[in-house]
Coordinates of C-alpha atoms in Angstrom, one line a residue:
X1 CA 1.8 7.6 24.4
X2 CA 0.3 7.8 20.9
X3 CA -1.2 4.9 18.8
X4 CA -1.6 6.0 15.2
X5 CA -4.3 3.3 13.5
X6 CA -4.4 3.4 9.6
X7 CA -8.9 3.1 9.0
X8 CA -8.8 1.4 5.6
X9 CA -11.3 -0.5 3.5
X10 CA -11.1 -4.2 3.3
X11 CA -12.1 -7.1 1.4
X12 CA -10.5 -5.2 -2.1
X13 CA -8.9 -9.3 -2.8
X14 CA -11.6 -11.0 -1.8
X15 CA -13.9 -8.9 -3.9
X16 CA -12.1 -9.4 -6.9
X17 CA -12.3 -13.2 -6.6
X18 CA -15.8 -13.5 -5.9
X19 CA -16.4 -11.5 -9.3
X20 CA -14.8 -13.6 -11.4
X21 CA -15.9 -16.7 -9.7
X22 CA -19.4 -15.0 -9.7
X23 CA -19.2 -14.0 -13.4
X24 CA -17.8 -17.0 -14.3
X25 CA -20.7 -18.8 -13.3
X26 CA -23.0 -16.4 -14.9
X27 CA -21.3 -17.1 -18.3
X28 CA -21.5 -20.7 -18.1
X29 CA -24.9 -20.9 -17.3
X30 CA -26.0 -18.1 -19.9
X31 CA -23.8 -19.6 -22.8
X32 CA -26.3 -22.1 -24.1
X33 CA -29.1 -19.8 -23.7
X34 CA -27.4 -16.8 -25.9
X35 CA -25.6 -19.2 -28.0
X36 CA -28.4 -21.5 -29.1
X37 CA -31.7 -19.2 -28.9
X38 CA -30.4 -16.3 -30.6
X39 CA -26.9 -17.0 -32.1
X40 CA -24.9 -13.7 -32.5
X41 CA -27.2 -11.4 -31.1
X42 CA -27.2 -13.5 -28.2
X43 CA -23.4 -13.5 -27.9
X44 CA -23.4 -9.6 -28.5
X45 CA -26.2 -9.3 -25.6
X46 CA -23.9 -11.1 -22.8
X47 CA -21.0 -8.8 -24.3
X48 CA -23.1 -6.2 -23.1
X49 CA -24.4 -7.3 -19.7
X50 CA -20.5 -8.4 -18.6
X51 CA -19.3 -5.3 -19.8
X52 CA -22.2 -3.0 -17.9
X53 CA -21.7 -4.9 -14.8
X54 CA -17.6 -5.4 -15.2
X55 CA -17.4 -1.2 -15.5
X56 CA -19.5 -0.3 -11.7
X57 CA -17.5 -3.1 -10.4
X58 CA -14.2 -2.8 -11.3
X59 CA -15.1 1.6 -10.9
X60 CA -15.5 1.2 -7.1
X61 CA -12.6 -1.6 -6.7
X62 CA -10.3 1.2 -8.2
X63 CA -11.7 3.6 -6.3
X64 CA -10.8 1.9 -2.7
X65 CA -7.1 1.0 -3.8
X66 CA -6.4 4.4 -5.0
X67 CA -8.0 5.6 -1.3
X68 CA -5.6 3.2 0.9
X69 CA -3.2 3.8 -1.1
X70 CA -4.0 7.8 0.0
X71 CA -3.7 6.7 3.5
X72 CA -0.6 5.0 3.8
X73 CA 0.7 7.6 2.4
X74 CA 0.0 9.9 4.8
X75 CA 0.5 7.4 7.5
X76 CA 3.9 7.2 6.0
X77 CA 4.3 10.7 6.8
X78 CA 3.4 10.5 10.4
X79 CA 6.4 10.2 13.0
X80 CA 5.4 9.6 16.7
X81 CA 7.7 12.0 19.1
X82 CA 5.5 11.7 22.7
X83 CA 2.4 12.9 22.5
X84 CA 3.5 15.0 19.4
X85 CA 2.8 13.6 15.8
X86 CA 5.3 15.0 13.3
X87 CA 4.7 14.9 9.6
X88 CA 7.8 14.2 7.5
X89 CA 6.5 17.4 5.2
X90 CA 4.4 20.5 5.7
X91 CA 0.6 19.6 4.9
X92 CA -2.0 21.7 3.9
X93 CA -5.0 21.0 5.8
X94 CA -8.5 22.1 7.6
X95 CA -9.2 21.4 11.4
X96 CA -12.8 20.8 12.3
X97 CA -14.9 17.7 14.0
X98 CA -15.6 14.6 12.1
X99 CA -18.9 12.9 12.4
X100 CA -19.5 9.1 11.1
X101 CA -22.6 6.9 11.3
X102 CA -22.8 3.4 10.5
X103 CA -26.0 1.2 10.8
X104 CA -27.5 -1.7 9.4
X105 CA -30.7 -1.1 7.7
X106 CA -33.2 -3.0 5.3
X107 CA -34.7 -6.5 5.2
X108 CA -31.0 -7.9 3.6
X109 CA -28.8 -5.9 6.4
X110 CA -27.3 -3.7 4.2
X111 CA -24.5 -1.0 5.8
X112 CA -25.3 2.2 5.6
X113 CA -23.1 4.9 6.4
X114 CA -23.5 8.6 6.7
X115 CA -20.2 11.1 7.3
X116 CA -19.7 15.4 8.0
X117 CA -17.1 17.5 8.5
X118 CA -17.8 20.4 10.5
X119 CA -14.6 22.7 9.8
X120 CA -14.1 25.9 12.1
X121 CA -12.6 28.2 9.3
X122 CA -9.0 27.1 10.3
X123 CA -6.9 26.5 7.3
X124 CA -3.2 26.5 7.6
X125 CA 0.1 24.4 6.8
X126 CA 0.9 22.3 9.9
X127 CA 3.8 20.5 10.2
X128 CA 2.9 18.4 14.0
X129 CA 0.0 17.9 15.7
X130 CA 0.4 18.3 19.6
X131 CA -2.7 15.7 20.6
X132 CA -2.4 16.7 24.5
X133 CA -4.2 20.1 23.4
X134 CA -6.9 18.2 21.4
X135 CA -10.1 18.6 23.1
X136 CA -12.2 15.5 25.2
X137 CA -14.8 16.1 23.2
X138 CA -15.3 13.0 21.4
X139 CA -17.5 9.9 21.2
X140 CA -16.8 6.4 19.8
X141 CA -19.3 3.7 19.7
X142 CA -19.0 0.1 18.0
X143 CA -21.5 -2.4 18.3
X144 CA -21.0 -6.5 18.2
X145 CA -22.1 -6.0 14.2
X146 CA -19.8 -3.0 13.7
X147 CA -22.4 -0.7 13.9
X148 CA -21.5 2.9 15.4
X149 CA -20.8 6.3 16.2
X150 CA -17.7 8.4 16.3
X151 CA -17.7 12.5 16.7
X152 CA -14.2 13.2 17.4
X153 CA -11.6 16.3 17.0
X154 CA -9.7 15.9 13.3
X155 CA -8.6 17.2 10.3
X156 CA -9.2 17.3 6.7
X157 CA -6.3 17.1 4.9
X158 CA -6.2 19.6 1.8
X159 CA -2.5 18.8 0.8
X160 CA -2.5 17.9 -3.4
X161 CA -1.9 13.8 -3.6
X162 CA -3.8 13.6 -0.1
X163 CA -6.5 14.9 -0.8
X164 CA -9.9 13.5 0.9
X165 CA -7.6 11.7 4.2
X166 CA -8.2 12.7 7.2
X167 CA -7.2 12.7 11.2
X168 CA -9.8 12.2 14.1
X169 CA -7.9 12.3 17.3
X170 CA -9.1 10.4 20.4
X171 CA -7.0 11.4 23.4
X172 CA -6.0 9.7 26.4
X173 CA -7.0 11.7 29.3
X174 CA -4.8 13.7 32.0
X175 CA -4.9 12.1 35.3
X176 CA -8.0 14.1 37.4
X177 CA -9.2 15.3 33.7
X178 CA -12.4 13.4 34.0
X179 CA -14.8 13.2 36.6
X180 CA -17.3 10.8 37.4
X181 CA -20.8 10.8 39.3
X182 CA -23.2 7.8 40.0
X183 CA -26.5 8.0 40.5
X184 CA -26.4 4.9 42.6
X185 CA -23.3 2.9 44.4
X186 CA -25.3 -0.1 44.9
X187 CA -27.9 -2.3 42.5
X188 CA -30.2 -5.0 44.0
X189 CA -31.9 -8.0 42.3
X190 CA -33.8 -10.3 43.7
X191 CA -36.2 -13.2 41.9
X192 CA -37.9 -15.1 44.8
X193 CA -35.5 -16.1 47.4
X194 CA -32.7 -15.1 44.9
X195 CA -30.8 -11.9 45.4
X196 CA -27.7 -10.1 43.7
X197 CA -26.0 -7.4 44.6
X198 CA -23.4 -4.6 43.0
X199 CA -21.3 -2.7 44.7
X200 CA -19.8 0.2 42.2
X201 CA -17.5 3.1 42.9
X202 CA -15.6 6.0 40.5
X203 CA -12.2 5.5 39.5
X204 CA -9.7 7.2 37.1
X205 CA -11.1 7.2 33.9
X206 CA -14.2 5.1 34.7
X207 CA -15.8 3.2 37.6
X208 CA -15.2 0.0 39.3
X209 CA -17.2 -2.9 41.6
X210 CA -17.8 -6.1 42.6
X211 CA -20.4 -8.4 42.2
X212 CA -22.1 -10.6 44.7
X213 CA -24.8 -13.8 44.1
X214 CA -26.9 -15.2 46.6
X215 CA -28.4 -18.7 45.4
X216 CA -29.3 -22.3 46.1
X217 CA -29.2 -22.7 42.2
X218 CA -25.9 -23.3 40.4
X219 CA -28.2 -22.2 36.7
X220 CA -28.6 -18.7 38.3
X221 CA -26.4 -16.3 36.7
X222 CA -25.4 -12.7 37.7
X223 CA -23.9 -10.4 35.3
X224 CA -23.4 -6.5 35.1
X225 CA -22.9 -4.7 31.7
X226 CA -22.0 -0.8 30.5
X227 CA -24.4 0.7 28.4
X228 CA -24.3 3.7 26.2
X229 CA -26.9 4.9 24.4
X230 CA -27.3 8.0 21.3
X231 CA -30.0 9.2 20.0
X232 CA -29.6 9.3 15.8
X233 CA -32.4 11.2 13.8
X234 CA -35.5 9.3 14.8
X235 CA -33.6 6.3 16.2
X236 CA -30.5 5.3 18.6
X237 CA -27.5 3.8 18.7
X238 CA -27.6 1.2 21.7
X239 CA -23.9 -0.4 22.2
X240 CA -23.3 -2.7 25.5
X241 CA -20.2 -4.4 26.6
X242 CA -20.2 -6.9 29.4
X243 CA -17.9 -6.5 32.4
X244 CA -18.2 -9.2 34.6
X245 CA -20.8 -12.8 35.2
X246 CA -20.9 -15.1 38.1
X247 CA -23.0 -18.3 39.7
X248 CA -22.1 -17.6 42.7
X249 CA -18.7 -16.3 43.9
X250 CA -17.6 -13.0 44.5
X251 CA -16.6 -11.1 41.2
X252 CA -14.4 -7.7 40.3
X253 CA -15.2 -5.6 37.5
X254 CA -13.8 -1.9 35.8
X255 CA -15.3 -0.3 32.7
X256 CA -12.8 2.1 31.2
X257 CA -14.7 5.0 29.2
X258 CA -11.6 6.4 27.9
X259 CA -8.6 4.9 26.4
X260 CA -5.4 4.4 28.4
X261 CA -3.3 6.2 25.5
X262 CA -4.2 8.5 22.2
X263 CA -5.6 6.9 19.6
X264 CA -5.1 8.9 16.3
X265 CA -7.2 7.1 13.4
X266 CA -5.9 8.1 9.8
X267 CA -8.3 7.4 6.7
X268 CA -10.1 8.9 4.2
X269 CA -13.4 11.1 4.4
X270 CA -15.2 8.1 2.1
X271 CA -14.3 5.2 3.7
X272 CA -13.5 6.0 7.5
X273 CA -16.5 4.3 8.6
X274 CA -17.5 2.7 12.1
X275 CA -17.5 -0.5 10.4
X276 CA -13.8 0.0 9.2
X277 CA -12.7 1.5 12.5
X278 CA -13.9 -1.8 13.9
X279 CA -11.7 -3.4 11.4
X280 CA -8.5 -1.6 12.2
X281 CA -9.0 -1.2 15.8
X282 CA -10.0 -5.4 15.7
X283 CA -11.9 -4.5 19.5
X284 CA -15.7 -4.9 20.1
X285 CA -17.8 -3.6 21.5
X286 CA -15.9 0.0 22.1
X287 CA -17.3 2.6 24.3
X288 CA -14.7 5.3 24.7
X289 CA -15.5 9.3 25.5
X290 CA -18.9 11.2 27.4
X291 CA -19.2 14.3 24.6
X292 CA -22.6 13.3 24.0
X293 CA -24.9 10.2 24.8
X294 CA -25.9 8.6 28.1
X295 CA -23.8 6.0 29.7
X296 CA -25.4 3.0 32.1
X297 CA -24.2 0.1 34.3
X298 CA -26.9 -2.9 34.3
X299 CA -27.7 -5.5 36.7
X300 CA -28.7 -8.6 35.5
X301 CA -29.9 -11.6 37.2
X302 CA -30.7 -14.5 35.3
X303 CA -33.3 -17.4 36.7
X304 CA -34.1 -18.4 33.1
X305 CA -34.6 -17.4 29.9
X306 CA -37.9 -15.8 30.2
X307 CA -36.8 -14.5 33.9
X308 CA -34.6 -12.0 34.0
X309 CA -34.8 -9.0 37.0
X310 CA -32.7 -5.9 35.8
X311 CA -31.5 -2.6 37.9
X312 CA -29.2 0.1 36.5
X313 CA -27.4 3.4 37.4
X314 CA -26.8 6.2 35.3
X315 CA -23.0 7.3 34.7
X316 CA -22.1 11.3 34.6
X317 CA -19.1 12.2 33.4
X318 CA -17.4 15.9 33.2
X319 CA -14.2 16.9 32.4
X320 CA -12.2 19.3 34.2
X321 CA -9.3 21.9 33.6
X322 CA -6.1 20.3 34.1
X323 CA -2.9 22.3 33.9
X324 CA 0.1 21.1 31.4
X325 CA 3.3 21.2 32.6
X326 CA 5.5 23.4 29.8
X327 CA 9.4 22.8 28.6

């Protein structure tokens, strides 16, 4: 099965409404000031400021409906047949790997988002894209604050009136595709007279446990998370999901680290950011794929706030040869 997920940018509307409001506001608290310190030239001087400010404004606004409207174009073009998506026309395009990273930076938490398409040379006009030959290699991170990473298989689409969209394909894996190790099956935590335990194995696609907590206090909690963690420049990219918490009963848990079917994300090179793949996917956190970065479970047990014993495992995955039945 293939999920095809339109990436676009939001908050066009709301935008637009908060400018006026915003401007609105700026003129009615101006007006006295132009009007009665400097008369005309006051009135010609506001003319100018709303009109400096209206033209970046209303520039990018344009700029975002004319891109969605790109992509829902081509997502208009896109028929699912299996694992086979068909376009309802011939388009030109360029296959390569698509790189995205979103973080939050500066004292005001502004987004900031840096994007590269590595193309291998391979231009032609494609008509389907069979996603059970796309490769595993891909990596998609989203964080609580929709901060992330995504390397993934795509293409950039060349074809006049798309220009700029693009596909990243994320596919579902073959059963015995992937392969998982653990470094250890069991974690221990123990503050005082205290102790939890987790017992974790490999499954299909991931790996699997159960928790168990051994306590006289009911405040005690026990909880186990997956990690992953990328290094980026001179910094990383630290996204963790819980699974599973318990006072004191016996608890199951699974982490999945791929998806259960193809996700194929359409967008366009400006605007297909982690943040608006958060958006269109409406999922956090999101830890799918091993092509790069190192994935961890963590034991947690909780006493208080200020005591907190930790154990972890690391997670190594590999992906093996599988052969595709043929028509």
């Amino acid at each position: 099965m293939v999920k095809v997920v339109a990436v676009k940018t939001g908050g066009v509307a709301t935008g637009i409404i908060v400018y006026i409001v915003f401007m609105a506001l700026v003129v009615a608290g101006l007006y006295p000031l132009f009007m009665g310190a400097a008369g005309v030239a006051g009135i010609v001087l506001a003319f100018i400021i709303f009109t400096v400010v209206s033209y970046f404004f209303v520039r990018k606004t344009l700029l975002y409906i004319v891109i969605n409207r790109i992509v829902d174009k081509l997502r208009d073009l896109i028929i699912v047949e299996g694992d086979v998506i068909r376009f309802k026309k011939p388009v030109e395009a360029e296959k390569g790997v698509l790189r995205y990273i979103g973080v939050w930076i500066g004292y005001y938490r502004h987004y900031h988002t840096e994007y590269l398409f590595k193309d291998t040379g391979e231009k032609s006009v494609i008509e389907k894209i069979d996603t059970s030959k796309e490769p595993l290699d891909y990596l998609l991170l989203l964080n609580e604050d929709k901060a992330g990473y995504i390397e993934a298989p795509g293409y950039f689409i060349t074809e006049p009136g798309l220009e700029g969209s693009v596909i990243a394909v994320l596919r579902a894996p073959r059963p015995g595709e992937t392969v998982f190790e653990l470094e250890k099956q069991r974690l221990h935590v123990a503050i005082g007279k205290e102790f939890g335990e987790a017992t974790i194995e490999t499954r299909e696609n991931g790996v699997k446990g159960s928790l168990f907590l051994y306590t006289r206090r009911p405040r005690n909690k026990l909880r186990v998370f997956l990690s992953s963690i990328i290094k980026l420049g001179r910094g990383e990219l630290f996204v963790t999901k819980k699974l599973a918490e318990t006072k004191r009963e016996r608890v199951d848990f699974e982490a999945t680290l791929f998806p259960s079917e193809t996700i194929v994300l359409v967008g366009h090179i400006k605007t297909m950011s982690p943040y608006n793949i958060a958006r269109a996917l409406k999922q956090l956190p999101v830890i799918y794929g091993a092509h790069k970065g190192e994935h961890w479970i963590r034991l947690e047990l909780e006493a208080s706030p200020t005591k907190i014993e930790k154990d972890y495992t690391k997670i190594k995955a590999s992906i093996k040869e599988t052969r595709q039945e043929t028509m």
